[in-house]
């Protein structure tokens, strides 16, 4: 029996079917995208999700084929009715499988500093959040769970140095 010949781009239908088959067999990654937002006093914004314990940075999971920066902007609008201009990438964190979850890639973007009026008006806009709070970076470290605390601390460091970081479970590797 002769091996099947791999299609070439010269036959677009066969080529696309070949690529689709390969795509269907490849691993998928969950993608999370969060944002570091500050008020004029230098406090950071945390949100309290209703669907998991502990406080978190604002943001959430990307939908299928959604770029991370679009995901975080969408989540901010849905959950806080807040539009922001992202000012750059702070960290990319590869998160190892944990509990029932496969691995994921988590991004943290710099959302800049809100003016005091914007900060004062922030309230949860849907049932995914029970509360929002601007807290000192030290207080954020107390409220955040271990994995998110490490990611947050490295995002603050990246903001201070102006250099994005690559993390593995919240620990810099490069």
PDB file of C-alpha atoms in Angstrom:
ATOM      1  CA  UNK A   1       0.000   0.000   0.000  1.00  0.00           C
ATOM      2  CA  UNK A   2       1.377   3.384  -1.015  1.00  0.00           C
ATOM      3  CA  UNK A   3       1.480   6.225   1.504  1.00  0.00           C
ATOM      4  CA  UNK A   4      -1.046   8.979   0.883  1.00  0.00           C
ATOM      5  CA  UNK A   5       0.482  11.991  -0.776  1.00  0.00           C
ATOM      6  CA  UNK A   6       0.369  15.162   1.337  1.00  0.00           C
ATOM      7  CA  UNK A   7      -1.785  17.775  -0.396  1.00  0.00           C
ATOM      8  CA  UNK A   8      -0.153  20.972  -1.558  1.00  0.00           C
ATOM      9  CA  UNK A   9      -1.411  24.569  -1.492  1.00  0.00           C
ATOM     10  CA  UNK A  10      -2.028  24.191  -5.241  1.00  0.00           C
ATOM     11  CA  UNK A  11      -5.229  22.273  -4.334  1.00  0.00           C
ATOM     12  CA  UNK A  12      -6.860  24.697  -1.833  1.00  0.00           C
ATOM     13  CA  UNK A  13      -9.735  22.410  -0.759  1.00  0.00           C
ATOM     14  CA  UNK A  14      -7.473  19.421  -0.071  1.00  0.00           C
ATOM     15  CA  UNK A  15      -4.879  21.659   1.586  1.00  0.00           C
ATOM     16  CA  UNK A  16      -7.454  23.258   3.924  1.00  0.00           C
ATOM     17  CA  UNK A  17      -8.882  19.840   4.835  1.00  0.00           C
ATOM     18  CA  UNK A  18      -5.354  18.621   5.609  1.00  0.00           C
ATOM     19  CA  UNK A  19      -4.624  21.671   7.792  1.00  0.00           C
ATOM     20  CA  UNK A  20      -7.996  21.379   9.575  1.00  0.00           C
ATOM     21  CA  UNK A  21      -7.262  17.764  10.468  1.00  0.00           C
ATOM     22  CA  UNK A  22      -3.896  18.751  11.931  1.00  0.00           C
ATOM     23  CA  UNK A  23      -5.457  21.672  13.803  1.00  0.00           C
ATOM     24  CA  UNK A  24      -8.104  19.390  15.356  1.00  0.00           C
ATOM     25  CA  UNK A  25      -5.378  17.111  16.772  1.00  0.00           C
ATOM     26  CA  UNK A  26      -3.269  19.858  18.338  1.00  0.00           C
ATOM     27  CA  UNK A  27      -3.431  20.833  21.998  1.00  0.00           C
ATOM     28  CA  UNK A  28      -5.600  23.760  23.061  1.00  0.00           C
ATOM     29  CA  UNK A  29      -4.605  26.212  25.768  1.00  0.00           C
ATOM     30  CA  UNK A  30      -6.879  28.136  28.066  1.00  0.00           C
ATOM     31  CA  UNK A  31      -5.972  31.831  28.045  1.00  0.00           C
ATOM     32  CA  UNK A  32      -6.576  34.270  30.883  1.00  0.00           C
ATOM     33  CA  UNK A  33      -6.060  38.018  30.598  1.00  0.00           C
ATOM     34  CA  UNK A  34      -5.961  40.423  33.540  1.00  0.00           C
ATOM     35  CA  UNK A  35      -5.084  44.066  34.002  1.00  0.00           C
ATOM     36  CA  UNK A  36      -3.185  46.053  36.600  1.00  0.00           C
ATOM     37  CA  UNK A  37      -5.121  49.289  37.209  1.00  0.00           C
ATOM     38  CA  UNK A  38      -4.190  51.989  39.697  1.00  0.00           C
ATOM     39  CA  UNK A  39      -5.867  55.019  41.246  1.00  0.00           C
ATOM     40  CA  UNK A  40      -4.052  58.380  41.629  1.00  0.00           C
ATOM     41  CA  UNK A  41      -2.826  57.361  45.118  1.00  0.00           C
ATOM     42  CA  UNK A  42      -1.091  54.265  43.698  1.00  0.00           C
ATOM     43  CA  UNK A  43      -3.605  51.762  45.033  1.00  0.00           C
ATOM     44  CA  UNK A  44      -4.360  48.764  42.807  1.00  0.00           C
ATOM     45  CA  UNK A  45      -7.800  47.554  41.785  1.00  0.00           C
ATOM     46  CA  UNK A  46      -8.906  44.111  42.957  1.00  0.00           C
ATOM     47  CA  UNK A  47     -12.203  42.385  42.282  1.00  0.00           C
ATOM     48  CA  UNK A  48     -13.980  39.755  44.359  1.00  0.00           C
ATOM     49  CA  UNK A  49     -15.395  37.039  42.050  1.00  0.00           C
ATOM     50  CA  UNK A  50     -18.554  35.215  43.082  1.00  0.00           C
ATOM     51  CA  UNK A  51     -17.565  31.952  41.334  1.00  0.00           C
ATOM     52  CA  UNK A  52     -14.307  31.246  43.216  1.00  0.00           C
ATOM     53  CA  UNK A  53     -12.735  32.064  46.576  1.00  0.00           C
ATOM     54  CA  UNK A  54     -10.441  35.025  47.073  1.00  0.00           C
ATOM     55  CA  UNK A  55      -9.811  38.337  45.385  1.00  0.00           C
ATOM     56  CA  UNK A  56      -8.395  38.691  41.883  1.00  0.00           C
ATOM     57  CA  UNK A  57      -7.118  41.189  39.356  1.00  0.00           C
ATOM     58  CA  UNK A  58      -9.822  42.413  36.954  1.00  0.00           C
ATOM     59  CA  UNK A  59     -10.058  40.387  33.754  1.00  0.00           C
ATOM     60  CA  UNK A  60     -10.997  36.851  32.855  1.00  0.00           C
ATOM     61  CA  UNK A  61     -10.846  34.057  30.341  1.00  0.00           C
ATOM     62  CA  UNK A  62     -10.489  34.623  26.609  1.00  0.00           C
ATOM     63  CA  UNK A  63     -13.162  33.201  24.363  1.00  0.00           C
ATOM     64  CA  UNK A  64     -12.284  30.948  21.410  1.00  0.00           C
ATOM     65  CA  UNK A  65     -10.025  32.773  18.941  1.00  0.00           C
ATOM     66  CA  UNK A  66     -10.087  35.999  20.997  1.00  0.00           C
ATOM     67  CA  UNK A  67      -6.781  37.833  21.477  1.00  0.00           C
ATOM     68  CA  UNK A  68      -5.847  38.285  25.148  1.00  0.00           C
ATOM     69  CA  UNK A  69      -5.853  42.090  24.955  1.00  0.00           C
ATOM     70  CA  UNK A  70      -9.382  42.025  23.505  1.00  0.00           C
ATOM     71  CA  UNK A  71     -10.473  39.578  26.216  1.00  0.00           C
ATOM     72  CA  UNK A  72      -9.358  41.833  29.054  1.00  0.00           C
ATOM     73  CA  UNK A  73     -11.002  44.899  27.488  1.00  0.00           C
ATOM     74  CA  UNK A  74     -14.242  42.921  26.985  1.00  0.00           C
ATOM     75  CA  UNK A  75     -14.204  41.630  30.561  1.00  0.00           C
ATOM     76  CA  UNK A  76     -13.680  45.147  31.963  1.00  0.00           C
ATOM     77  CA  UNK A  77     -16.646  46.448  30.020  1.00  0.00           C
ATOM     78  CA  UNK A  78     -18.884  43.495  30.951  1.00  0.00           C
ATOM     79  CA  UNK A  79     -17.980  43.383  34.641  1.00  0.00           C
ATOM     80  CA  UNK A  80     -17.187  47.030  35.483  1.00  0.00           C
ATOM     81  CA  UNK A  81     -18.539  49.104  32.564  1.00  0.00           C
ATOM     82  CA  UNK A  82     -14.990  50.392  32.190  1.00  0.00           C
ATOM     83  CA  UNK A  83     -13.116  51.053  28.967  1.00  0.00           C
ATOM     84  CA  UNK A  84      -9.342  51.373  29.225  1.00  0.00           C
ATOM     85  CA  UNK A  85      -6.404  51.843  26.909  1.00  0.00           C
ATOM     86  CA  UNK A  86      -3.846  49.145  27.586  1.00  0.00           C
ATOM     87  CA  UNK A  87      -0.322  50.501  27.991  1.00  0.00           C
ATOM     88  CA  UNK A  88       1.612  47.313  27.412  1.00  0.00           C
ATOM     89  CA  UNK A  89       2.270  43.771  28.546  1.00  0.00           C
ATOM     90  CA  UNK A  90       3.609  43.165  32.056  1.00  0.00           C
ATOM     91  CA  UNK A  91       3.752  39.376  32.379  1.00  0.00           C
ATOM     92  CA  UNK A  92       3.009  36.136  30.591  1.00  0.00           C
ATOM     93  CA  UNK A  93       2.612  33.249  33.030  1.00  0.00           C
ATOM     94  CA  UNK A  94       2.462  29.573  32.092  1.00  0.00           C
ATOM     95  CA  UNK A  95       0.275  27.929  34.722  1.00  0.00           C
ATOM     96  CA  UNK A  96       0.799  24.204  35.281  1.00  0.00           C
ATOM     97  CA  UNK A  97      -2.158  21.816  35.402  1.00  0.00           C
ATOM     98  CA  UNK A  98      -3.899  22.056  38.758  1.00  0.00           C
ATOM     99  CA  UNK A  99      -6.939  20.293  40.165  1.00  0.00           C
ATOM    100  CA  UNK A 100      -9.266  19.432  37.291  1.00  0.00           C
ATOM    101  CA  UNK A 101      -7.724  22.101  35.038  1.00  0.00           C
ATOM    102  CA  UNK A 102      -5.233  21.673  32.229  1.00  0.00           C
ATOM    103  CA  UNK A 103      -2.434  24.182  31.875  1.00  0.00           C
ATOM    104  CA  UNK A 104      -3.112  27.746  30.785  1.00  0.00           C
ATOM    105  CA  UNK A 105      -1.377  30.902  29.649  1.00  0.00           C
ATOM    106  CA  UNK A 106      -2.123  34.001  31.745  1.00  0.00           C
ATOM    107  CA  UNK A 107      -1.384  37.556  30.607  1.00  0.00           C
ATOM    108  CA  UNK A 108      -1.290  40.690  32.775  1.00  0.00           C
ATOM    109  CA  UNK A 109      -1.485  44.039  30.992  1.00  0.00           C
ATOM    110  CA  UNK A 110      -0.821  47.543  32.279  1.00  0.00           C
ATOM    111  CA  UNK A 111      -4.098  49.464  32.387  1.00  0.00           C
ATOM    112  CA  UNK A 112      -2.536  52.671  33.677  1.00  0.00           C
ATOM    113  CA  UNK A 113      -3.977  55.002  36.289  1.00  0.00           C
ATOM    114  CA  UNK A 114      -7.651  55.876  36.433  1.00  0.00           C
ATOM    115  CA  UNK A 115      -8.647  59.398  37.392  1.00  0.00           C
ATOM    116  CA  UNK A 116     -10.199  59.703  40.849  1.00  0.00           C
ATOM    117  CA  UNK A 117     -13.728  60.125  39.470  1.00  0.00           C
ATOM    118  CA  UNK A 118     -13.453  56.867  37.462  1.00  0.00           C
ATOM    119  CA  UNK A 119     -12.029  55.041  40.474  1.00  0.00           C
ATOM    120  CA  UNK A 120     -14.809  56.302  42.768  1.00  0.00           C
ATOM    121  CA  UNK A 121     -17.563  55.204  40.354  1.00  0.00           C
ATOM    122  CA  UNK A 122     -16.394  51.604  39.873  1.00  0.00           C
ATOM    123  CA  UNK A 123     -18.983  49.033  40.902  1.00  0.00           C
ATOM    124  CA  UNK A 124     -19.631  45.436  39.828  1.00  0.00           C
ATOM    125  CA  UNK A 125     -21.952  45.439  36.792  1.00  0.00           C
ATOM    126  CA  UNK A 126     -22.813  41.740  36.600  1.00  0.00           C
ATOM    127  CA  UNK A 127     -23.237  38.760  38.911  1.00  0.00           C
ATOM    128  CA  UNK A 128     -19.652  37.500  38.430  1.00  0.00           C
ATOM    129  CA  UNK A 129     -18.324  40.074  40.927  1.00  0.00           C
ATOM    130  CA  UNK A 130     -19.487  40.833  44.459  1.00  0.00           C
ATOM    131  CA  UNK A 131     -17.141  43.740  45.197  1.00  0.00           C
ATOM    132  CA  UNK A 132     -14.281  45.916  43.974  1.00  0.00           C
ATOM    133  CA  UNK A 133     -11.600  47.627  46.041  1.00  0.00           C
ATOM    134  CA  UNK A 134      -8.560  49.825  45.544  1.00  0.00           C
ATOM    135  CA  UNK A 135      -5.925  48.612  48.004  1.00  0.00           C
ATOM    136  CA  UNK A 136      -2.245  49.169  48.640  1.00  0.00           C
ATOM    137  CA  UNK A 137       0.079  46.725  46.892  1.00  0.00           C
ATOM    138  CA  UNK A 138       0.880  45.192  50.303  1.00  0.00           C
ATOM    139  CA  UNK A 139      -2.829  44.681  51.043  1.00  0.00           C
ATOM    140  CA  UNK A 140      -3.265  43.137  47.581  1.00  0.00           C
ATOM    141  CA  UNK A 141      -0.572  40.624  48.498  1.00  0.00           C
ATOM    142  CA  UNK A 142      -2.611  39.627  51.549  1.00  0.00           C
ATOM    143  CA  UNK A 143      -5.943  39.329  49.689  1.00  0.00           C
ATOM    144  CA  UNK A 144      -4.707  37.440  46.618  1.00  0.00           C
ATOM    145  CA  UNK A 145      -4.307  33.671  46.615  1.00  0.00           C
ATOM    146  CA  UNK A 146      -0.766  32.283  46.197  1.00  0.00           C
ATOM    147  CA  UNK A 147      -0.613  31.844  42.412  1.00  0.00           C
ATOM    148  CA  UNK A 148      -2.248  35.209  41.691  1.00  0.00           C
ATOM    149  CA  UNK A 149      -0.181  36.942  44.393  1.00  0.00           C
ATOM    150  CA  UNK A 150       3.066  35.805  42.760  1.00  0.00           C
ATOM    151  CA  UNK A 151       1.825  36.918  39.334  1.00  0.00           C
ATOM    152  CA  UNK A 152       0.688  40.272  40.759  1.00  0.00           C
ATOM    153  CA  UNK A 153       4.042  40.891  42.493  1.00  0.00           C
ATOM    154  CA  UNK A 154       5.924  40.162  39.270  1.00  0.00           C
ATOM    155  CA  UNK A 155       3.548  42.420  37.291  1.00  0.00           C
ATOM    156  CA  UNK A 156       4.336  45.261  39.729  1.00  0.00           C
ATOM    157  CA  UNK A 157       8.055  44.541  39.290  1.00  0.00           C
ATOM    158  CA  UNK A 158       7.669  44.597  35.494  1.00  0.00           C
ATOM    159  CA  UNK A 159       5.819  47.911  35.750  1.00  0.00           C
ATOM    160  CA  UNK A 160       8.668  49.358  37.827  1.00  0.00           C
ATOM    161  CA  UNK A 161      11.441  48.110  35.522  1.00  0.00           C
ATOM    162  CA  UNK A 162       9.602  48.698  32.247  1.00  0.00           C
ATOM    163  CA  UNK A 163      10.464  45.152  31.166  1.00  0.00           C
ATOM    164  CA  UNK A 164       7.832  42.420  30.624  1.00  0.00           C
ATOM    165  CA  UNK A 165       8.472  39.110  32.366  1.00  0.00           C
ATOM    166  CA  UNK A 166       7.877  35.495  31.445  1.00  0.00           C
ATOM    167  CA  UNK A 167       6.749  33.414  34.417  1.00  0.00           C
ATOM    168  CA  UNK A 168       6.220  29.742  35.130  1.00  0.00           C
ATOM    169  CA  UNK A 169       3.596  29.389  37.861  1.00  0.00           C
ATOM    170  CA  UNK A 170       4.320  32.945  38.945  1.00  0.00           C
ATOM    171  CA  UNK A 171       8.096  32.546  39.088  1.00  0.00           C
ATOM    172  CA  UNK A 172      10.342  34.369  36.567  1.00  0.00           C
ATOM    173  CA  UNK A 173      12.273  32.001  34.313  1.00  0.00           C
ATOM    174  CA  UNK A 174      13.879  34.410  31.852  1.00  0.00           C
TER     175      UNK A 174
END
